[in-house]
Amino acid sequence: MIRALELARRGIRGANPLVGALILDPAGQVLSSGFHRGAGSPHAEAAALAAAEAAGIDVIGATMVVTLEPCNHTGRTGPCSQAIEKAGIARVVYAAADSTAEAGGGAAALSAAGVEAEGGLMAAEAAELNHRWIRAMGDSRPFVTVKTAQTLDGMTAAEDGTSQWITGSAARADGHGIRSRADAVVVGTGTVLADDPQLTARDAEGRTAERQPLRVVVGSRPVPDDAAIRGSDGRFLQLAEHDPAAICRKLYARGVRHLMVEGGATVTSAFLRAGLADELVAYVAPLLLGAGTSAVSGLGVHTLADASRWRWDETGAGPARLVGSDLRLRLEPVPEPPSNERLPSGKRT
Amino acid sequence: MIRALELARRGIRGANPLVGALILDPAGQVLSSGFHRGAGSPHAEAAALAAAEAAGIDVIGATMVVTLEPCNHTGRTGPCSQAIEKAGIARVVYAAADSTAEAGGGAAALSAAGVEAEGGLMAAEAAELNHRWIRAMGDSRPFVTVKTAQTLDGMTAAEDGTSQWITGSAARADGHGIRSRADAVVVGTGTVLADDPQLTARDAEGRTAERQPLRVVVGSRPVPDDAAIRGSDGRFLQLAEHDPAAICRKLYARGVRHLMVEGGATVTSAFLRAGLADELVAYVAPLLLGAGTSAVSGLGVHTLADASRWRWDETGAGPARLVGSDLRLRLEPVPEPPSNERLPSGKRT
């Protein structure tokens, strides 16, 4: 299961949890493995089965070790419980139970089909890996990725309002990659009126990606008829809402399971303040401004002990990676109350 | 020379330039190699000679390839020109010339001693690697490392002034490592009065390091008689100065070749604004405050095109590294005018 959790960590956060799977022969030797590479890709179980099939390995009577209870529903991919049974797997050992109404019930379905299914092994570790995803699904809201582009000193614009471009083209293309995996992208009316963004997912050459998110403007100011964000594909929506919880609720009802928040500072800060940011992706340009518009403000934090606390996300490509001339940082909220180390504890050294 | 430059990049910036050296036999096979690991460590040439000796390799008649003209003076270590000649090296090929009054003249000394010495191979690359060090020495001032400890949104303190601790103990210990290599550490009177720091170099267990920097307070407000920074080792100095250039000049005259600027925001920003920061080390805590005291301010930048421009430093341990619960970022000023990509060039996407 440790190995399966390591595999899970290679995935990309978003609409689905991070999951890893191994197929073992009766002697405990690994026959094949797989992990979930993000929305639209095969689930870890399906990836492991496909890898075995591609290698011509017989998995009849084998054991599958997987970090999450196999799903029991047809989403973008078919139900894993069925695929496992059809492949002839005799036993499934999983870590965390899938308690979502949508996908839960896989273990029971497997048992009913004669496949031994046993859960709970390293369940705490598996749950921590996806703690924010579990929380989002438990609250019936999308998993929320907040993206910022800032200078090293935390600014998104200079004093005179100039902000084009804080980050370079490679960082912008990387951000478009997140757009292409998300179900919806949100900006405020202020950003629409100031920048007139298209908000589509495009590759480095400017070509429109195959998969496009719903483009959502939140706020009550009217969006001009000729605003680029309206597009011509019908994937545009304005919500006269400022409350992140209400925005999440309405978008979840429309099927949005992964929401990307692109700003500006007001919308970003509202999601952060509401605790509705499950992942933070910050593109940091090697620039200093010393003054200007902060990427984040109005969190209601007056003293250090009340700071918004995160941890570096070591899954996927890791917490810090050069993307062109900029640095991409990835963080997730801390899952437990912080240790005492950061609380005021004496004088500075 | 490419290989020697790669070796050079592994070093630590500071009082000395980054240098790499290889010793080759007449057939061009590498016999040994070395690089400079920071102040007080052997120069690259000496390291390569020592490595050959330790391995019992005969270097008589061999060629040394080195990224900088071998030094001709006795500093913390003896003159490399002499060591090379004594070892029996027949030929030295170097990249950049050493034009400093202190250490220059190595090639001439080698030639006079009968060792063939030839410079200029990949001199531009070698010079760029140390462009800020060369500039500092050319200006007869110390190489300046500016260290900050900030939240992800660029704050060094919350609205109510609390700042203990923004970063964790591992980041603080890492910062003490820089102190132990620097010749002097500078803070402003405001920091002394607010935090009463010792400003000594200590290891993770709080033990005082063997090598201690000169502790310098800049500013005219009096330092209390019982201030911790005074210590009892005589390595304390107050300069009634606010101008970074004057501070650098006075400390250089006292033999300081590597200066570490530790804050507060006023002193840090003064060095940045004066262009007297050759290296920036930022410890970034995974915290958001949304308000408070900025790590950097008053740079006199009003528009993005005038931003203070840096690049990620890929030498040594690289531009971004987790240090405990914090991220250590390393940057250096861009050596040339920036490309047009970041200048205002159209609407946001």
XYZ file of C-alpha atoms in Angstrom:
698
model
C 0.000 0.000 0.000
C 2.984 2.301 0.595
C 3.979 1.767 -3.014
C 0.395 2.397 -4.167
C 0.328 5.670 -2.208
C 3.606 6.693 -3.847
C 2.033 6.053 -7.231
C -1.036 8.066 -6.238
C 1.169 11.068 -5.411
C 2.294 11.295 -9.030
C -1.159 12.401 -10.151
C -2.667 15.817 -10.784
C -5.182 17.296 -8.356
C -8.590 18.262 -9.631
C -12.040 16.764 -10.143
C -10.904 13.328 -8.956
C -8.889 12.153 -5.943
C -5.262 11.034 -6.310
C -5.306 7.222 -6.509
C -2.652 4.567 -7.089
C -3.121 0.830 -7.773
C -0.949 -2.284 -7.972
C -1.780 -5.781 -9.192
C 0.036 -8.560 -7.309
C 0.387 -12.269 -8.038
C -0.310 -14.819 -5.247
C 3.392 -14.624 -4.195
C 3.075 -10.861 -3.704
C 5.097 -9.931 -6.811
C 3.967 -6.785 -8.635
C 2.420 -7.651 -12.014
C 1.489 -4.092 -13.012
C 0.650 -0.678 -11.617
C -1.214 2.497 -12.443
C -2.235 5.878 -11.122
C -4.812 8.481 -11.993
C -3.370 11.264 -14.153
C -6.223 13.741 -13.757
C -9.720 14.363 -15.049
C -10.563 12.443 -18.226
C -7.702 9.929 -17.783
C -8.360 6.332 -16.722
C -8.782 5.637 -13.018
C -5.767 4.023 -11.321
C -7.426 0.580 -11.327
C -8.169 0.784 -15.056
C -4.639 2.027 -15.740
C -3.148 -0.941 -13.841
C -5.424 -3.409 -15.682
C -4.562 -1.815 -19.032
C -0.832 -1.964 -18.254
C -1.112 -5.678 -17.463
C -3.087 -6.343 -20.646
C -0.626 -4.365 -22.762
C 2.212 -6.462 -21.331
C 0.296 -9.703 -21.908
C 0.198 -10.479 -18.194
C -2.548 -12.769 -16.888
C -4.244 -11.215 -13.841
C -6.804 -13.964 -13.208
C -6.801 -14.776 -9.507
C -4.527 -11.811 -8.730
C -4.863 -9.248 -5.918
C -5.343 -5.543 -6.534
C -4.007 -3.078 -3.945
C -5.563 0.365 -4.399
C -5.545 3.523 -2.288
C -9.283 4.199 -2.673
C -12.323 1.930 -2.808
C -12.941 1.210 -6.526
C -15.757 3.314 -7.964
C -19.133 1.932 -8.837
C -20.375 4.442 -11.352
C -20.001 5.530 -14.944
C -18.565 9.026 -15.217
C -16.039 10.027 -17.847
C -14.841 6.417 -17.504
C -16.711 3.182 -16.738
C -17.146 1.666 -13.230
C -13.906 0.169 -11.926
C -15.733 -2.457 -9.842
C -17.035 -4.021 -13.071
C -13.688 -3.833 -14.872
C -11.944 -5.520 -11.932
C -14.449 -8.345 -11.795
C -14.346 -8.859 -15.579
C -10.544 -9.031 -15.542
C -10.718 -11.947 -13.089
C -9.106 -10.222 -10.093
C -9.844 -12.409 -7.049
C -9.239 -9.935 -4.233
C -9.130 -6.173 -3.740
C -7.385 -4.535 -0.788
C -8.109 -0.820 -0.561
C -7.208 1.987 1.826
C -9.874 4.698 2.089
C -13.576 4.060 1.533
C -15.313 6.077 -1.180
C -18.179 7.689 0.695
C -19.464 9.810 -2.176
C -23.028 9.163 -3.227
C -21.918 9.259 -6.860
C -19.144 6.681 -6.827
C -19.455 4.797 -3.523
C -20.589 1.195 -3.113
C -17.762 -0.368 -5.100
C -16.724 -2.807 -2.367
C -20.276 -4.099 -1.961
C -20.615 -4.515 -5.738
C -17.334 -6.442 -5.850
C -18.402 -8.743 -2.991
C -21.750 -9.353 -4.666
C -19.825 -10.364 -7.807
C -17.661 -12.807 -5.822
C -14.527 -10.641 -5.552
C -13.138 -10.470 -2.038
C -12.925 -6.783 -1.003
C -11.269 -5.506 2.146
C -10.760 -1.858 3.148
C -8.999 0.203 5.779
C -5.298 -0.579 5.215
C -3.455 2.744 5.677
C -6.791 4.493 5.332
C -5.579 7.535 7.286
C -2.642 8.141 4.944
C -4.830 7.713 1.879
C -7.409 10.093 3.324
C -4.790 12.721 4.161
C -3.479 12.637 0.605
C -6.933 13.692 -0.582
C -8.130 15.517 2.526
C -9.301 18.585 0.666
C -10.913 16.626 -2.138
C -12.796 14.544 0.420
C -13.901 17.701 2.171
C -15.086 19.310 -1.073
C -17.097 16.253 -2.099
C -18.494 15.920 1.430
C -19.715 19.502 1.147
C -21.179 18.849 -2.327
C -19.049 21.540 -3.928
C -16.296 21.565 -6.564
C -12.624 21.061 -5.746
C -11.238 24.612 -6.048
C -7.851 25.527 -7.538
C -6.867 29.151 -6.965
C -4.295 30.442 -9.443
C -2.306 33.623 -8.975
C 0.476 35.303 -10.975
C 2.599 37.542 -8.797
C 5.973 39.123 -8.255
C 8.295 37.765 -5.571
C 6.948 40.468 -3.268
C 3.346 39.376 -3.805
C 2.134 41.985 -6.290
C -0.165 41.406 -9.277
C 0.145 44.929 -10.639
C 2.376 47.971 -10.254
C 1.256 51.229 -8.659
C -0.007 52.584 -11.983
C -2.049 49.426 -12.621
C 0.268 47.868 -15.220
C 0.250 44.080 -14.976
C 0.955 42.881 -18.510
C 2.936 40.728 -18.234
C 3.965 39.885 -14.708
C 4.727 36.311 -15.736
C 6.157 35.031 -19.007
C 4.569 33.073 -21.844
C 5.574 29.651 -20.458
C 3.804 30.333 -17.155
C 0.728 31.544 -19.004
C 0.714 28.377 -21.138
C 1.055 26.274 -17.968
C -1.967 28.073 -16.512
C -3.911 27.279 -19.678
C -3.122 23.618 -18.970
C -5.030 23.913 -15.681
C -7.917 25.595 -17.528
C -8.074 22.685 -19.959
C -8.525 20.194 -17.091
C -10.980 22.276 -15.050
C -14.751 22.131 -15.478
C -15.146 25.881 -14.953
C -12.989 28.986 -14.648
C -14.127 31.964 -12.574
C -13.191 35.650 -12.773
C -14.816 38.780 -11.368
C -16.487 41.502 -13.411
C -13.565 43.802 -12.607
C -11.143 41.544 -14.470
C -13.516 41.279 -17.437
C -13.890 45.057 -17.659
C -10.160 45.743 -17.170
C -8.580 42.984 -19.274
C -11.324 41.562 -21.535
C -9.855 38.028 -21.259
C -10.997 35.165 -23.513
C -10.513 32.740 -20.603
C -10.264 29.819 -23.018
C -7.648 27.078 -22.682
C -4.987 27.500 -25.361
C -1.645 25.831 -25.960
C 1.721 27.593 -26.251
C 1.043 28.290 -29.948
C -2.329 29.877 -29.178
C -4.384 26.941 -30.476
C -7.654 26.331 -28.642
C -7.560 23.157 -26.534
C -10.036 20.379 -27.238
C -11.481 20.431 -23.743
C -12.761 23.856 -22.654
C -14.007 24.918 -19.225
C -17.236 26.784 -18.593
C -16.273 30.490 -18.438
C -17.915 32.072 -15.407
C -18.073 35.745 -14.461
C -19.178 36.463 -10.909
C -20.604 39.837 -9.878
C -23.485 42.034 -10.846
C -21.853 44.592 -13.129
C -22.965 43.945 -16.713
C -20.613 42.082 -19.049
C -20.407 43.986 -22.378
C -22.058 42.294 -25.350
C -18.757 42.215 -27.185
C -16.696 40.922 -24.248
C -14.258 38.233 -25.403
C -15.287 35.955 -22.542
C -18.754 35.469 -24.080
C -17.213 33.545 -26.992
C -19.457 31.719 -29.430
C -19.559 28.198 -28.000
C -22.281 28.741 -25.408
C -19.850 27.930 -22.580
C -20.329 31.301 -20.855
C -22.201 32.057 -17.651
C -22.631 35.103 -15.432
C -23.593 34.619 -11.796
C -24.780 37.729 -9.930
C -23.069 36.381 -6.814
C -20.173 37.434 -4.602
C -20.357 34.706 -1.977
C -17.896 31.895 -2.819
C -20.072 29.274 -1.096
C -23.070 30.246 -3.218
C -20.930 30.275 -6.370
C -19.643 26.788 -5.537
C -23.157 25.504 -4.802
C -24.594 26.795 -8.070
C -21.705 25.496 -10.168
C -21.779 22.081 -8.452
C -25.466 21.836 -9.342
C -24.426 22.377 -12.969
C -22.001 19.455 -12.779
C -18.811 21.410 -12.075
C -16.470 19.213 -10.011
C -13.229 21.179 -10.500
C -13.320 24.949 -10.368
C -10.375 27.191 -11.189
C -10.363 30.694 -9.705
C -8.332 33.110 -11.821
C -8.978 36.418 -10.068
C -8.762 39.287 -9.756
C -7.583 39.933 -6.234
C -11.127 40.480 -4.898
C -12.489 37.141 -6.074
C -9.285 35.280 -5.147
C -9.253 36.762 -1.658
C -12.958 35.983 -1.158
C -12.353 32.283 -1.885
C -9.283 32.241 0.372
C -11.098 33.994 3.209
C -14.027 31.584 2.921
C -11.670 28.598 3.207
C -12.849 27.502 -0.242
C -9.418 27.089 -1.817
C -8.313 23.447 -1.954
C -5.157 24.089 -3.933
C -3.105 27.207 -4.584
C -0.977 27.510 -7.711
C 1.171 30.651 -7.666
C 3.303 31.639 -10.643
C 6.048 33.825 -9.188
C 7.966 36.161 -11.479
C 11.528 37.116 -10.487
C 10.507 40.758 -10.104
C 10.221 43.153 -7.196
C 7.859 46.122 -7.250
C 7.857 47.325 -3.640
C 4.380 48.787 -4.152
C 1.227 48.066 -6.145
C -1.771 45.740 -5.966
C -1.351 42.694 -3.743
C -2.362 39.278 -5.087
C -4.180 38.672 -1.817
C -5.848 41.138 0.546
C -8.661 41.452 3.004
C -8.208 38.038 4.595
C -9.206 39.530 7.932
C -5.886 38.482 9.467
C -4.450 40.952 11.978
C -1.910 38.848 13.830
C 0.559 36.173 12.713
C -1.096 33.420 14.758
C -4.218 33.839 12.614
C -2.402 33.619 9.260
C -3.895 31.484 6.513
C -1.788 28.310 6.819
C -0.730 26.120 3.906
C 1.789 23.416 3.177
C 3.911 22.805 0.099
C 2.281 20.233 -2.137
C 4.816 17.497 -2.843
C 2.514 15.491 -5.111
C 2.724 15.589 -8.907
C 5.556 17.772 -10.185
C 6.260 18.987 -6.648
C 5.920 22.287 -4.782
C 8.323 24.417 -6.833
C 9.213 24.156 -10.492
C 10.740 26.558 -13.008
C 8.305 27.270 -15.836
C 10.187 29.399 -18.340
C 11.477 32.425 -16.483
C 9.000 32.032 -13.614
C 8.623 29.703 -10.673
C 5.425 27.710 -10.207
C 4.549 27.044 -6.552
C 1.869 24.580 -5.444
C 0.367 24.557 -1.965
C -2.568 23.004 -0.158
C -4.220 23.990 3.124
C -2.771 22.330 6.213
C -5.015 19.434 7.225
C -4.654 19.817 10.993
C -4.236 22.638 13.494
C -0.694 24.005 13.233
C 2.108 23.028 15.576
C 3.162 25.463 18.271
C 6.418 26.258 16.546
C 5.021 29.171 14.590
C 3.080 30.721 17.432
C 4.662 33.663 19.252
C 7.178 32.015 21.519
C 9.853 34.505 22.444
C 12.096 37.123 21.007
C 13.630 37.165 17.567
C 17.195 35.862 17.309
C 35.754 24.140 -20.280
C 32.027 23.354 -20.410
C 32.627 20.651 -17.807
C 34.706 23.071 -15.709
C 31.886 25.632 -15.838
C 29.425 22.954 -14.717
C 31.690 22.216 -11.765
C 31.924 25.925 -10.963
C 28.127 26.157 -10.779
C 28.079 23.746 -7.837
C 29.723 26.297 -5.559
C 28.305 28.771 -3.063
C 28.245 32.478 -3.875
C 29.994 34.879 -1.530
C 33.405 36.444 -0.992
C 34.944 34.493 -3.877
C 33.828 33.831 -7.463
C 32.436 30.456 -8.526
C 35.315 28.528 -10.122
C 35.722 25.004 -11.491
C 38.920 23.218 -12.543
C 39.876 19.997 -14.325
C 43.276 18.327 -14.727
C 43.738 16.490 -18.048
C 46.400 14.072 -19.227
C 48.057 14.649 -22.642
C 45.351 12.510 -24.295
C 42.651 14.816 -22.885
C 41.402 12.322 -20.279
C 40.222 13.843 -16.994
C 42.614 12.998 -14.153
C 40.831 14.945 -11.429
C 38.525 17.888 -10.834
C 37.579 20.411 -8.219
C 35.431 23.447 -7.542
C 35.343 26.209 -4.976
C 32.873 25.496 -2.171
C 32.773 28.980 -0.676
C 34.843 31.255 1.533
C 37.551 29.450 3.523
C 37.448 26.340 1.309
C 40.286 25.563 -1.134
C 40.190 27.261 -4.512
C 39.085 25.057 -7.411
C 42.687 24.586 -8.623
C 43.867 23.493 -5.176
C 40.855 21.176 -4.833
C 41.652 19.527 -8.180
C 45.341 19.133 -7.237
C 44.392 17.703 -3.827
C 41.953 15.259 -5.428
C 44.681 14.018 -7.772
C 47.142 13.652 -4.915
C 44.608 11.814 -2.749
C 44.014 9.380 -5.608
C 47.751 8.908 -6.176
C 47.536 10.353 -9.689
C 50.665 11.868 -11.240
C 49.909 15.307 -12.719
C 53.425 16.140 -13.936
C 53.158 17.479 -17.465
C 49.363 17.611 -17.302
C 47.032 20.426 -18.426
C 44.748 22.304 -16.063
C 41.482 23.743 -17.425
C 40.042 26.355 -15.074
C 37.219 28.877 -15.408
C 39.198 31.786 -13.900
C 42.829 32.838 -14.122
C 44.609 31.201 -11.151
C 45.169 33.624 -8.281
C 48.548 35.027 -7.402
C 48.044 36.001 -3.789
C 47.862 34.561 -0.310
C 44.437 35.094 1.227
C 42.694 32.515 3.357
C 44.499 30.024 1.090
C 47.909 30.170 -0.639
C 48.483 31.377 -4.237
C 47.228 28.878 -6.797
C 49.847 29.916 -9.377
C 52.567 28.596 -7.045
C 50.713 25.382 -6.190
C 50.160 24.649 -9.897
C 53.809 25.170 -10.747
C 55.010 23.075 -7.793
C 52.704 20.220 -8.790
C 54.381 20.065 -12.192
C 51.412 21.118 -14.315
C 52.787 22.025 -17.768
C 49.922 24.098 -19.155
C 46.977 26.095 -17.849
C 43.972 26.999 -20.008
C 41.665 29.456 -18.300
C 38.467 31.273 -19.251
C 38.101 34.683 -17.581
C 41.057 36.828 -16.540
C 41.289 37.823 -12.874
C 41.490 41.608 -13.049
C 41.403 42.235 -9.310
C 44.397 44.056 -7.874
C 44.448 41.588 -4.994
C 44.601 38.302 -6.865
C 45.422 39.150 -10.494
C 48.707 38.410 -12.290
C 48.510 34.631 -11.972
C 49.015 33.971 -15.683
C 52.122 36.149 -15.790
C 53.517 34.424 -12.703
C 52.887 31.009 -14.271
C 54.583 32.009 -17.529
C 57.551 33.391 -15.612
C 57.807 30.023 -13.861
C 57.771 28.163 -17.163
C 54.130 27.027 -17.122
C 52.311 27.741 -20.370
C 49.215 29.886 -19.572
C 46.486 30.734 -22.049
C 43.255 32.620 -21.333
C 39.995 33.557 -23.029
C 38.364 30.193 -23.774
C 34.621 30.675 -23.029
C 35.529 33.836 -21.172
C 32.064 35.349 -21.684
C 30.304 32.374 -20.086
C 32.715 32.347 -17.157
C 32.267 36.088 -16.678
C 28.466 35.839 -16.773
C 28.530 33.159 -14.090
C 30.203 35.659 -11.771
C 28.900 38.877 -13.306
C 27.813 40.368 -9.998
C 30.930 39.282 -8.147
C 33.089 40.870 -10.867
C 31.055 44.061 -10.626
C 31.356 44.181 -6.844
C 35.128 43.687 -6.913
C 35.460 46.201 -9.748
C 33.640 48.725 -7.558
C 35.861 47.857 -4.557
C 32.891 46.836 -2.440
C 31.749 43.588 -0.810
C 29.578 41.021 -2.610
C 26.167 41.588 -1.000
C 23.681 38.836 -0.090
C 20.255 40.147 0.893
C 18.249 37.712 3.012
C 14.521 38.011 3.636
C 12.007 35.849 5.479
C 8.500 36.393 4.185
C 5.072 34.922 3.675
C 3.971 33.799 0.219
C 2.310 37.194 -0.188
C 5.514 39.061 0.611
C 4.940 40.066 4.241
C 7.516 40.077 7.039
C 5.050 40.936 9.779
C 1.302 40.939 10.353
C -0.781 44.106 10.772
C -0.207 44.143 14.534
C 3.558 43.811 14.072
C 3.855 40.134 15.034
C 6.595 38.415 13.044
C 7.848 35.643 15.329
C 8.115 33.282 13.632
C 7.273 33.764 9.979
C 9.677 30.965 9.025
C 10.453 27.756 10.888
C 13.566 26.652 12.755
C 15.133 24.884 9.741
C 14.985 28.070 7.643
C 16.462 30.061 10.512
C 19.312 27.543 10.852
C 19.906 27.738 7.089
C 20.152 31.530 7.373
C 22.708 31.095 10.164
C 24.747 29.072 7.668
C 24.977 32.155 5.431
C 25.994 34.236 8.477
C 28.812 31.806 9.220
C 30.257 32.250 5.712
C 29.809 36.051 5.526
C 32.402 38.547 6.703
C 29.778 40.916 8.096
C 26.037 40.976 8.787
C 24.095 44.238 8.677
C 20.827 45.241 10.358
C 19.219 48.614 11.009
C 18.742 50.220 14.402
C 15.003 49.570 14.129
C 15.577 45.809 14.080
C 17.958 46.039 17.051
C 15.467 48.040 19.088
C 12.485 45.862 18.125
C 14.001 42.373 18.265
C 17.313 42.641 20.151
C 18.925 39.982 17.918
C 22.275 38.360 18.774
C 23.084 38.171 15.044
C 25.644 35.440 15.686
C 25.918 32.338 13.504
C 24.550 29.330 15.373
C 23.800 25.757 14.320
C 20.438 24.010 14.608
C 21.209 23.112 18.249
C 21.990 26.734 19.109
C 25.762 26.213 19.325
C 27.861 29.181 18.231
C 29.660 28.560 14.932
C 33.450 28.707 14.804
C 33.521 31.438 12.175
C 31.538 34.556 13.152
C 30.742 37.610 11.000
C 31.272 41.193 12.094
C 27.911 42.348 13.485
C 27.071 45.743 12.018
C 24.245 48.096 12.976
C 23.589 50.927 10.535
C 21.768 54.103 11.573
C 22.188 56.849 14.114
C 19.789 55.802 16.860
C 21.808 54.625 19.879
C 22.234 50.894 20.449
C 21.468 50.121 24.120
C 24.457 49.119 26.269
C 22.850 45.777 27.018
C 21.817 45.005 23.425
C 22.524 41.364 22.580
C 24.186 42.355 19.300
C 27.101 43.946 21.207
C 28.223 40.517 22.434
C 31.577 40.156 24.174
C 33.879 39.183 21.322
C 34.613 42.664 20.001
C 33.013 41.794 16.651
C 30.434 44.598 16.864
C 30.316 47.843 14.915
C 27.833 50.677 14.557
C 27.951 52.867 11.459
C 25.988 56.136 11.586
C 25.168 55.673 7.911
C 22.049 55.096 5.848
C 23.567 55.133 2.375
C 24.275 51.556 1.197
C 27.190 52.688 -0.994
C 28.876 54.379 1.973
C 28.219 51.335 4.164
C 29.778 49.080 1.534
C 32.782 51.388 1.127
C 33.491 51.542 4.851
C 33.112 47.801 5.351
C 35.275 46.995 2.317
C 38.005 49.176 3.807
C 37.786 46.980 6.930
C 38.365 43.863 4.847
C 34.734 42.793 4.407
C 34.382 40.962 1.074
C 30.996 39.300 1.661
C 28.237 41.265 3.323
C 24.908 39.795 4.389
C 21.965 42.189 4.758
C 19.398 40.870 7.223
C 16.957 43.762 7.462
C 14.639 45.179 8.459
C 12.588 46.267 5.488
C 14.122 49.773 5.436
C 17.733 48.601 5.182
C 16.850 45.760 2.781
C 14.929 48.094 0.485
C 17.747 50.684 0.554
C 20.257 48.087 -0.705
C 17.821 46.864 -3.361
C 17.018 50.381 -4.531
C 20.723 51.235 -4.733
C 21.349 48.174 -6.922
C 23.708 46.893 -4.233
C 22.204 43.435 -3.876
C 24.215 40.782 -5.720
C 22.209 37.837 -4.461
C 18.755 37.529 -2.922
C 17.903 34.650 -0.612
C 14.218 34.615 0.326
C 12.823 32.131 2.832
C 9.144 31.850 1.974
C 6.736 30.505 4.578
C 3.543 28.800 3.343
C 1.424 31.501 4.967
C -0.852 34.243 3.669
C -1.522 37.405 5.661
C -3.248 39.681 3.130
C -1.992 42.729 5.071
C 1.000 43.758 7.168
C 4.572 44.935 6.622
C 6.041 44.177 3.204
C 9.511 42.624 2.979
C 10.345 45.207 0.331
C 9.046 48.734 -0.156
C 10.028 52.131 -1.433
C 11.868 50.869 -4.494
C 10.639 53.887 -6.409
C 8.939 51.651 -8.981
C 5.633 52.963 -10.305
C 5.139 50.934 -13.455
C 5.820 47.297 -14.331
C 8.422 48.122 -16.980
C 10.598 49.639 -14.227
C 10.381 46.623 -11.884
C 13.539 45.386 -10.205
C 14.457 42.426 -12.442
C 16.086 39.224 -11.215
C 16.644 35.710 -12.456
C 16.455 32.407 -10.614
C 19.914 31.308 -9.526
C 20.489 27.778 -10.781
C 23.957 27.451 -9.266
C 24.640 25.568 -6.036
C 21.525 23.948 -4.570
C 19.354 25.678 -7.186
C 16.697 28.384 -7.167
C 14.085 26.690 -4.967
C 14.555 24.188 -2.176
C 12.398 23.069 0.729
C 14.084 23.874 4.040
C 11.900 22.349 6.735
C 8.410 23.756 6.271
C 9.615 26.724 4.226
C 10.895 27.251 0.703
C 14.283 28.862 0.118
C 14.470 30.884 -3.100
C 17.723 32.192 -4.585
C 17.907 34.916 -7.208
C 20.492 37.173 -8.781
C 20.042 40.405 -10.752
C 19.628 39.975 -14.504
C 22.946 40.682 -16.215
C 21.536 42.342 -19.350
C 18.624 44.580 -20.288
C 15.427 42.514 -20.230
C 13.804 41.099 -23.334
C 10.701 42.804 -24.686
C 8.465 39.970 -23.600
C 7.679 41.454 -20.223
C 7.093 44.988 -21.431
C 3.511 46.104 -21.983
C 2.637 44.514 -25.297
C -1.113 44.216 -25.559
C -4.154 43.122 -23.657
C -4.341 40.411 -21.054
C -5.598 37.029 -22.264
